[in-house]
C-alpha positions as CSV (number, residue, x, y, z in Angstrom):
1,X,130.6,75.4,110.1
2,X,129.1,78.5,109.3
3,X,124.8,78.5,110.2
4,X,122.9,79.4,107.5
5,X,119.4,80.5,107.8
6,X,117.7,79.5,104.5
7,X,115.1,82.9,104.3
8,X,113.3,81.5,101.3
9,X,113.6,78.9,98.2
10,X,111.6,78.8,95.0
11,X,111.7,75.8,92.1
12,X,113.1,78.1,88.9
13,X,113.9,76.7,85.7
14,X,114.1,73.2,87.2
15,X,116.8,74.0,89.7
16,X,116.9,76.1,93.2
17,X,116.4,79.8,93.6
18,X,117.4,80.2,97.1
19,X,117.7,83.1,100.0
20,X,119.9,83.0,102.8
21,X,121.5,84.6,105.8
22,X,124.1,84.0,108.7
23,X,126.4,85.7,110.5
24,X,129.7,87.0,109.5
25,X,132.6,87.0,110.8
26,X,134.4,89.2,108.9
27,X,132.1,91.9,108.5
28,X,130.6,91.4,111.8
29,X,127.1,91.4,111.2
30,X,124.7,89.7,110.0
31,X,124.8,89.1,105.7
32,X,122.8,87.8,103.1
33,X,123.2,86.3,99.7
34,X,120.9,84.7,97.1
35,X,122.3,81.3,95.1
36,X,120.4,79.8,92.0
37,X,121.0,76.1,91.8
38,X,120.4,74.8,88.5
39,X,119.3,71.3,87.8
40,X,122.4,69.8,87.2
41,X,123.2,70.3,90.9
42,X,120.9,67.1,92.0
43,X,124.0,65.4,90.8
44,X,126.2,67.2,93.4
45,X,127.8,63.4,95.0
46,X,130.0,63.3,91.5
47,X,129.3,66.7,89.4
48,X,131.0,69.9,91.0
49,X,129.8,73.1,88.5
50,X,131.0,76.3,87.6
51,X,130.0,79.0,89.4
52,X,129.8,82.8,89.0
53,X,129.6,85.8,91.6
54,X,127.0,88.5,90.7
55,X,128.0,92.2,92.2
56,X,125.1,94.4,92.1
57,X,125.4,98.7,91.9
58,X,124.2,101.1,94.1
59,X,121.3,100.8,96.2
60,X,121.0,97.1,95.4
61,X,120.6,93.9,97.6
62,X,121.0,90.5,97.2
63,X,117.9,89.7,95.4
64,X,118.1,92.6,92.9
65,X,119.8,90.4,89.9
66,X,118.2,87.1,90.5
67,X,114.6,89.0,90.5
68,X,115.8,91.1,87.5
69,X,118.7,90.2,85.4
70,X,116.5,86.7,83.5
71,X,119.9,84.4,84.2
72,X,118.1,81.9,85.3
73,X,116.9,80.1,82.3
74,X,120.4,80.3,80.5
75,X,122.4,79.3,84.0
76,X,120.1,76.2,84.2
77,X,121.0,75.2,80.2
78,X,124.2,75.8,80.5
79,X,125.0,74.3,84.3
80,X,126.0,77.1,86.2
81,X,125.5,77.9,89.8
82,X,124.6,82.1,90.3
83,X,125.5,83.6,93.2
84,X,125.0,87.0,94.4
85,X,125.6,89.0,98.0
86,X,124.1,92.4,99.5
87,X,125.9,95.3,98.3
88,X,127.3,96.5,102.2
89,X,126.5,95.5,105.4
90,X,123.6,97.4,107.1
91,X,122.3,98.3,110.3
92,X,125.9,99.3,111.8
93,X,125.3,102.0,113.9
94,X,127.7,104.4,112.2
95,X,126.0,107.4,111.9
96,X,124.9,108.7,108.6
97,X,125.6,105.6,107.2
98,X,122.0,105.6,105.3
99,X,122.5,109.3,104.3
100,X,123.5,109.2,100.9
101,X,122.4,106.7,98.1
102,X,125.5,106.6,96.6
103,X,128.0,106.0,99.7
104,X,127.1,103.8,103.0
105,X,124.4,101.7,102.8
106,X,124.1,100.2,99.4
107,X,127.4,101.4,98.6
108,X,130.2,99.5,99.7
109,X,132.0,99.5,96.4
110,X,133.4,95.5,97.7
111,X,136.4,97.0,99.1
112,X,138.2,96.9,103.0
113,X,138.0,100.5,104.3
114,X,140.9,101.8,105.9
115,X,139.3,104.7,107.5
116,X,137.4,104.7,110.7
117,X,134.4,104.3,111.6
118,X,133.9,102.4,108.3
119,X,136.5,99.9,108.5
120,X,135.0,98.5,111.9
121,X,132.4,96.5,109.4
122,X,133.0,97.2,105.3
123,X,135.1,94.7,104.7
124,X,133.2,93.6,101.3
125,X,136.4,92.3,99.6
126,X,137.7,89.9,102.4
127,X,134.0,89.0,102.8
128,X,133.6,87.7,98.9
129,X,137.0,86.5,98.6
130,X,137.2,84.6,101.7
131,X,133.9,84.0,103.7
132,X,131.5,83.7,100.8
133,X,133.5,82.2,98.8
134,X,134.0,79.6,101.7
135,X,130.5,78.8,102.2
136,X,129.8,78.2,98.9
137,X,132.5,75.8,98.2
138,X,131.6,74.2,101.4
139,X,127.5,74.4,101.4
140,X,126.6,73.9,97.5
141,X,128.2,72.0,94.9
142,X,130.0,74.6,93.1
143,X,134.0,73.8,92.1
144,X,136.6,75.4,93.6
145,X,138.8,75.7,90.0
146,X,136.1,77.2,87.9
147,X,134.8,80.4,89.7
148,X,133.9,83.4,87.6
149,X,132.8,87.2,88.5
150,X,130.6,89.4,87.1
151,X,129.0,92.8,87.9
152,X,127.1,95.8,86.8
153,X,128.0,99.6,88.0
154,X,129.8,99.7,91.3
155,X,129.6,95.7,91.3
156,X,131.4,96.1,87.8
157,X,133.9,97.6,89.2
158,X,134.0,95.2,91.8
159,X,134.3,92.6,89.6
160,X,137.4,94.0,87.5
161,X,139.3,95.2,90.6
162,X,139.2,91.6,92.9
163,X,140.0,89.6,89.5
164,X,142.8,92.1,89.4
165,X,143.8,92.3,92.8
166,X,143.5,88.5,93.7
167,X,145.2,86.8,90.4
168,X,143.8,83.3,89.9
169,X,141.1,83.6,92.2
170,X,138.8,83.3,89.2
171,X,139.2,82.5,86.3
172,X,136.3,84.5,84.2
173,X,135.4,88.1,84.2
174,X,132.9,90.4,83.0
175,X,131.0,94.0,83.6
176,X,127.9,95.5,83.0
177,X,128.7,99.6,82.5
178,X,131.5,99.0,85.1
179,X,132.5,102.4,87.2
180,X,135.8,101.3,85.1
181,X,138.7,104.7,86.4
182,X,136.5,105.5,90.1
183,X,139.9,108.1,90.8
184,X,138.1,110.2,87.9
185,X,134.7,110.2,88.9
186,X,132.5,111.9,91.3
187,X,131.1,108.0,92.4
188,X,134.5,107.1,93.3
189,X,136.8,109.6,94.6
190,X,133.3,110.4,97.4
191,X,133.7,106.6,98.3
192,X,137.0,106.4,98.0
193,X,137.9,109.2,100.5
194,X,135.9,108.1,103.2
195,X,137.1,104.6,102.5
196,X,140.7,104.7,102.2
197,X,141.7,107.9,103.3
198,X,142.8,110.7,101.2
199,X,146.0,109.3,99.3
200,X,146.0,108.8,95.2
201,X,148.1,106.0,95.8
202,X,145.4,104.1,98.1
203,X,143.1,104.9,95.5
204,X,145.1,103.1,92.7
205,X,145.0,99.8,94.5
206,X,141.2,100.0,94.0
207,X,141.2,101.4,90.4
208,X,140.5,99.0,87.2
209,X,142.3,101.3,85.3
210,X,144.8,101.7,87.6
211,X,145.8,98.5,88.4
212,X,145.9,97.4,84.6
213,X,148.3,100.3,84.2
214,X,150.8,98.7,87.4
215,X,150.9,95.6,85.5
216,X,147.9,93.5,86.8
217,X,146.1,91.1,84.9
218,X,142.8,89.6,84.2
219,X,141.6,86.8,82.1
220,X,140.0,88.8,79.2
221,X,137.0,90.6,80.4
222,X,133.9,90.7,78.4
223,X,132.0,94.3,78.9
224,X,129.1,95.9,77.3
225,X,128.2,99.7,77.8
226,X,125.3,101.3,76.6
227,X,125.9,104.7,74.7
228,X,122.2,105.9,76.1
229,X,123.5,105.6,79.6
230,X,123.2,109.0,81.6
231,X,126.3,108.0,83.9
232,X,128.6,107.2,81.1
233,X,130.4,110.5,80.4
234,X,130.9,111.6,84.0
235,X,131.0,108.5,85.9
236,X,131.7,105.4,84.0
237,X,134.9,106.0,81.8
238,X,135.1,102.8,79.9
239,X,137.5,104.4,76.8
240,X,140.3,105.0,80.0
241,X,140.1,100.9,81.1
242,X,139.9,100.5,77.3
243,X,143.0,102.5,76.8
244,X,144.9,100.8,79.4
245,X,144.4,97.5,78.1
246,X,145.8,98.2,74.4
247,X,148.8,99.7,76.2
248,X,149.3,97.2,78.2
249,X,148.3,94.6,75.9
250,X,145.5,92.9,78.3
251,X,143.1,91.3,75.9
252,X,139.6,92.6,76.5
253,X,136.3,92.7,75.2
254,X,134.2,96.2,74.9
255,X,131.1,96.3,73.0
256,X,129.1,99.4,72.7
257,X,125.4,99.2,72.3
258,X,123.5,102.4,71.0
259,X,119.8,102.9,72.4
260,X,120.7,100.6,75.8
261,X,120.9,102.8,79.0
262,X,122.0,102.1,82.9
263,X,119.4,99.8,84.0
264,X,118.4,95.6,83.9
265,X,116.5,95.6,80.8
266,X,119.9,96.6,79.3
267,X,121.9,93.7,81.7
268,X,118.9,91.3,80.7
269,X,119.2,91.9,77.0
270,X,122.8,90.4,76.9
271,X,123.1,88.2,80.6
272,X,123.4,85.1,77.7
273,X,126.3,86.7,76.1
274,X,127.5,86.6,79.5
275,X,126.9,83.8,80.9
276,X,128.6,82.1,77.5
277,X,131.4,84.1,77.9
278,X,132.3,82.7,81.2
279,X,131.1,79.0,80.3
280,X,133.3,78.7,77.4
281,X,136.5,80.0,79.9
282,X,135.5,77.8,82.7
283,X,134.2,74.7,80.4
284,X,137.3,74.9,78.0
């Protein structure tokens, strides 16, 4: 059984707000992850709960949403276990791998890169899917048939493209501002082409939009952009996921918020929406 090394726990909202790291074996490294336990988990011998993985964006870390997202509170009413990884491995040696804020470290948009030297360790989709999935089911009491995924940015985009890629893995889905088309932005096609290599058609196997347009499904996302963020012209592209959908006739959820930009008080100001949204699809 994977060793975990518990880094730090705090009493939150009645339940567990724990830190922890061990080593992976998929990525190679050593990893870190952050799980709130609500209350309802001191029942864990005969209740299993719900539980959702967090994605972060760019730059983040594992602690980023529980410190600033306020889903605490609601996850303890409502009985659901949070869980939330680092955003890439780190410390790998590769050279220039802290260079750039948006590609590297910080920045492993939770895909398997292809291309070397950065498919020796980002592996962030087998990691979530498999490994950290794993120890969850194994370590906490979360149930294996109601798993949701969420994200904001780059861990929007996450979110959307392993529900899509790994059909009934989970069975809830939303995205905060969600890099929704990464082929057509700036954000993408830099991490992409390192990634993956320089083929479109690699690309498309890690493209929201993309995907939904070669006949993958989702259970129906819930999303929420704000029209006062700066990346949402040149980076963010929700109208071409939007688009997708109606023409594929995959039901989603887009709601538009005018005065909300990029950042957590914009994720915090409608994480209950959220974590409703994927209560009512894993409780019904």
């Amino acid at each position: 059984m994977t060793k975990l090394e518990i880094r730090s726990q705090h009493r939150c909202f009645a339940g567990i707000q724990g830190y922890y790291e061990h080593r992976s074996e998929i990525i190679g490294l050593p990893m870190r992850f952050s799980v709130y336990e609500p209350p309802q988990a001191k029942e864990a011998e005969t209740l299993r709960l719900p539980v959702l993985f967090f994605l972060a964006g760019l730059t983040c870390t594992e602690e980023t949403f529980m410190i600033k997202a306020s889903a605490q509170r609601f996850a303890a009413e409502l009985g659901l276990i949070l869980v939330s990884m680092d955003t890439s491995p780190r410390n790998t040696g590769i050279p220039g791998e802290a260079d750039d804020w948006d590609f590297g470290t910080g920045a492993g948009f939770y895909l398997d890169a292809t291309e070397q030297p950065w498919s020796r360790y980002f592996r962030m989709e087998s990691y979530i899917t498999q490994e950290l999935r794993d120890i969850i089911l194994s370590r906490f009491p979360a149930d294996p048939e109601r798993i949701g995924i969420f994200g904001h940015s780059m861990g929007g985009h996450g979110a959307l493209t392993l529900a899509l890629r790994h059909p009934g893995l989970y069975q809830s889905v939303s995205a905060f501002a969600p890099i929704a088309a990464p082929i057509h932005c700036l954000w993408g096609q830099k991490a992409f082409s390192r990634y993956l290599g320089e083929s479109p058609e690699n690309w498309r196997k890690h493209d929201a939009t993309a995907l939904i347009e070669s006949g993958h499904r989702l259970p129906t996302p819930l999303i929420d952009q704000g029209l006062d963020d700066p990346f949402l012209t040149e980076q963010l592209h929700p109208s071409y996921f939007e688009a997708a959908c109606q023409q594929a006739e995959q039901p989603v959820i887009l709601r538009r918020h005018a005065g909300y930009d990029h950042s957590y008080f914009f994720i915090s100001t409608f994480i209950e929406d959220h974590l409703r949204h994927h209560h009512s699809q894993l409780t019904e």
